[in-house]
Amino acid sequence: SPSGLTGDFAVALSSSAFLVVDDATSPILAPGTTPLTFEGWIKHSSAAPLANQGIIAYGGSYKLGLASGQLVFTLFGVVDVFSGYFPPADEWHHVAAVWEPGVGVTFYLDGAAAFIEETRAARPVSNNLLNLGAERLGNALEGSIDRLRVHGAALTVEELDIAAAEPKAV
């Protein structure tokens, strides 16, 4: 795990393994209307092909992931917003994307921030699946994930879970 503490475990993934949560019964995510923050700890593999790898995705509408090793926020079918950040492989890093509809995306890599303006809207969700460690039931992250979180608000750097050995409360 990123903390290295005894009893603290992460989830190891491969190119075909990821987690899916069905949000259809009581949907809690409302894409396109309010700010959203995706964050988590990743340790992606240098042995993985440099292609699209999902970290967190929802509804076929938007995702936080890697594209050729670069941190990217995607509005599926609309635009890929590239961060300019390339999290080094084979070590733990905190990554986050704060999307403010009509404004843009603030990316975080281990607390460092970069804002990219993007005013286009997300398309409507096509399903209620929250994919953890993948995008749209595919393009899984090869490596490990820990403390993936989705917030229905624009978090600041002080509110993010960036201290490896001191997890923030859920």
Short mmCIF file of C-alpha atoms in Angstrom, two decimals:
data_model
loop_
_atom_site.label_atom_id
_atom_site.label_comp_id
_atom_site.label_asym_id
_atom_site.label_seq_id
_atom_site.Cartn_x
_atom_site.Cartn_y
_atom_site.Cartn_z
CA SER A 1 0.00 0.00 0.00
CA PRO A 2 1.13 3.61 -0.30
CA SER A 3 1.44 3.93 3.48
CA GLY A 4 3.50 0.79 3.94
CA LEU A 5 1.77 0.37 7.32
CA THR A 6 1.14 -3.13 8.68
CA GLY A 7 -2.40 -4.20 7.90
CA ASP A 8 -2.87 -1.56 5.19
CA PHE A 9 -3.56 -3.31 1.89
CA ALA A 10 -4.05 -2.17 -1.71
CA VAL A 11 -5.71 -3.96 -4.62
CA ALA A 12 -3.43 -5.39 -7.32
CA LEU A 13 -4.89 -5.39 -10.83
CA SER A 14 -4.01 -6.86 -14.20
CA SER A 15 -5.07 -6.00 -17.73
CA SER A 16 -8.37 -7.86 -17.24
CA ALA A 17 -9.11 -7.30 -13.55
CA PHE A 18 -10.97 -4.31 -12.09
CA LEU A 19 -13.85 -3.47 -9.74
CA VAL A 20 -17.35 -2.36 -10.75
CA VAL A 21 -20.07 -0.78 -8.59
CA ASP A 22 -23.63 -0.65 -9.97
CA ASP A 23 -25.11 2.72 -8.95
CA ALA A 24 -28.49 2.10 -10.66
CA THR A 25 -30.68 1.52 -7.58
CA SER A 26 -29.90 4.78 -5.76
CA PRO A 27 -27.70 6.91 -8.05
CA ILE A 28 -25.47 9.31 -6.18
CA LEU A 29 -23.52 10.76 -9.10
CA ALA A 30 -25.07 13.51 -11.24
CA PRO A 31 -22.60 14.20 -14.04
CA GLY A 32 -22.51 17.52 -15.79
CA THR A 33 -24.33 19.58 -13.17
CA THR A 34 -21.97 19.92 -10.22
CA PRO A 35 -18.21 19.81 -9.64
CA LEU A 36 -16.64 16.40 -9.21
CA THR A 37 -13.35 15.16 -7.75
CA PHE A 38 -11.80 11.79 -8.55
CA GLU A 39 -8.75 10.87 -6.48
CA GLY A 40 -6.70 7.91 -5.41
CA TRP A 41 -3.34 6.26 -5.05
CA ILE A 42 -1.91 4.35 -8.00
CA LYS A 43 1.18 2.30 -8.68
CA HIS A 44 1.11 1.51 -12.38
CA SER A 45 3.41 -1.03 -13.96
CA SER A 46 6.27 -0.11 -16.28
CA ALA A 47 5.69 -3.49 -17.95
CA ALA A 48 2.21 -2.45 -19.11
CA PRO A 49 1.77 -1.21 -22.65
CA LEU A 50 1.50 2.58 -22.87
CA ALA A 51 -2.15 2.78 -23.87
CA ASN A 52 -5.35 3.96 -22.23
CA GLN A 53 -5.68 2.76 -18.66
CA GLY A 54 -8.64 3.72 -16.50
CA ILE A 55 -8.32 4.66 -12.84
CA ILE A 56 -11.93 5.75 -12.11
CA ALA A 57 -14.77 6.04 -14.64
CA TYR A 58 -18.51 6.53 -14.44
CA GLY A 59 -21.43 5.87 -16.75
CA GLY A 60 -19.56 6.01 -20.04
CA SER A 61 -19.51 9.76 -19.44
CA TYR A 62 -16.19 10.65 -17.79
CA LYS A 63 -13.01 9.17 -16.33
CA LEU A 64 -9.64 9.78 -14.70
CA GLY A 65 -6.95 7.63 -16.25
CA LEU A 66 -3.64 7.37 -18.03
CA ALA A 67 -3.10 7.83 -21.77
CA SER A 68 0.40 6.85 -22.90
CA GLY A 69 1.50 7.29 -19.28
CA GLN A 70 0.03 10.82 -18.93
CA LEU A 71 -2.68 11.65 -16.42
CA VAL A 72 -5.87 12.47 -18.35
CA PHE A 73 -9.49 13.39 -17.58
CA THR A 74 -11.84 12.23 -20.30
CA LEU A 75 -15.32 13.37 -21.21
CA PHE A 76 -16.10 10.28 -23.30
CA GLY A 77 -16.98 11.13 -26.89
CA VAL A 78 -16.21 14.82 -26.26
CA VAL A 79 -12.59 15.49 -25.28
CA ASP A 80 -9.50 14.14 -23.54
CA VAL A 81 -8.05 16.76 -21.20
CA PHE A 82 -4.33 16.08 -20.81
CA SER A 83 -2.59 17.15 -17.62
CA GLY A 84 1.06 17.26 -18.65
CA TYR A 85 1.77 14.98 -15.64
CA PHE A 86 3.40 11.57 -16.15
CA PRO A 87 3.28 9.65 -12.83
CA PRO A 88 6.47 7.54 -12.69
CA ALA A 89 5.78 3.81 -12.91
CA ASP A 90 6.46 1.19 -10.25
CA GLU A 91 6.01 3.55 -7.29
CA TRP A 92 3.03 4.95 -5.42
CA HIS A 93 1.59 8.34 -6.40
CA HIS A 94 -1.49 10.29 -5.39
CA VAL A 95 -3.47 11.44 -8.42
CA ALA A 96 -6.61 13.56 -8.65
CA ALA A 97 -8.76 15.46 -11.11
CA VAL A 98 -11.21 18.16 -10.05
CA TRP A 99 -13.70 18.85 -12.83
CA GLU A 100 -15.78 22.01 -12.73
CA PRO A 101 -18.37 21.88 -15.54
CA GLY A 102 -18.02 24.82 -17.90
CA VAL A 103 -14.69 25.84 -16.32
CA GLY A 104 -12.04 23.15 -16.56
CA VAL A 105 -10.02 20.47 -14.80
CA THR A 106 -7.45 20.86 -12.04
CA PHE A 107 -5.06 17.92 -11.95
CA TYR A 108 -3.00 16.92 -8.93
CA LEU A 109 0.04 14.69 -8.83
CA ASP A 110 1.41 14.22 -5.31
CA GLY A 111 0.01 17.65 -4.37
CA ALA A 112 1.35 19.60 -7.37
CA ALA A 113 -1.47 21.23 -9.35
CA ALA A 114 -2.11 22.16 -12.99
CA PHE A 115 -5.32 23.76 -14.27
CA ILE A 116 -6.50 23.11 -17.83
CA GLU A 117 -9.42 25.16 -19.15
CA GLU A 118 -12.17 23.08 -20.77
CA THR A 119 -15.70 24.43 -21.13
CA ARG A 120 -17.37 21.59 -23.05
CA ALA A 121 -20.07 19.59 -21.28
CA ALA A 122 -20.08 15.88 -20.51
CA ARG A 123 -22.48 13.72 -22.44
CA PRO A 124 -25.30 12.05 -20.51
CA VAL A 125 -24.46 8.83 -18.71
CA SER A 126 -25.17 5.64 -20.66
CA ASN A 127 -25.19 3.39 -17.57
CA ASN A 128 -24.77 3.59 -13.80
CA LEU A 129 -21.50 1.69 -13.54
CA LEU A 130 -18.66 3.09 -11.47
CA ASN A 131 -15.46 1.42 -12.68
CA LEU A 132 -12.51 1.33 -10.28
CA GLY A 133 -9.22 0.51 -11.93
CA ALA A 134 -10.68 0.56 -15.45
CA GLU A 135 -12.78 2.50 -17.91
CA ARG A 136 -16.10 1.28 -19.35
CA LEU A 137 -15.47 -2.37 -18.42
CA GLY A 138 -12.09 -2.42 -20.12
CA ASN A 139 -8.70 -0.74 -20.42
CA ALA A 140 -7.78 -1.74 -16.89
CA LEU A 141 -4.87 -0.20 -15.03
CA GLU A 142 -2.01 -2.64 -14.73
CA GLY A 143 -0.68 -2.17 -11.24
CA SER A 144 -2.22 -1.39 -7.87
CA ILE A 145 -4.86 1.02 -6.58
CA ASP A 146 -5.71 2.22 -3.11
CA ARG A 147 -8.10 4.71 -1.52
CA LEU A 148 -9.94 5.58 -4.72
CA ARG A 149 -12.55 8.20 -3.92
CA VAL A 150 -15.28 10.09 -5.76
CA HIS A 151 -16.46 13.39 -4.31
CA GLY A 152 -19.48 15.36 -5.52
CA ALA A 153 -17.60 18.62 -4.94
CA ALA A 154 -14.47 20.47 -6.04
CA LEU A 155 -11.89 19.59 -3.38
CA THR A 156 -8.87 21.77 -2.64
CA VAL A 157 -5.36 20.37 -2.21
CA GLU A 158 -5.83 20.61 1.58
CA GLU A 159 -8.92 18.38 1.35
CA LEU A 160 -7.32 15.69 -0.81
CA ASP A 161 -6.02 12.40 0.63
CA ILE A 162 -2.37 13.12 -0.28
CA ALA A 163 -0.56 11.99 2.88
CA ALA A 164 0.31 8.32 2.30
CA ALA A 165 0.66 7.38 5.97
CA GLU A 166 -2.29 9.52 7.15
CA PRO A 167 -5.47 8.55 5.26
CA LYS A 168 -8.21 11.17 5.38
CA ALA A 169 -11.57 10.12 6.75
CA VAL A 170 -14.05 9.04 4.09
#
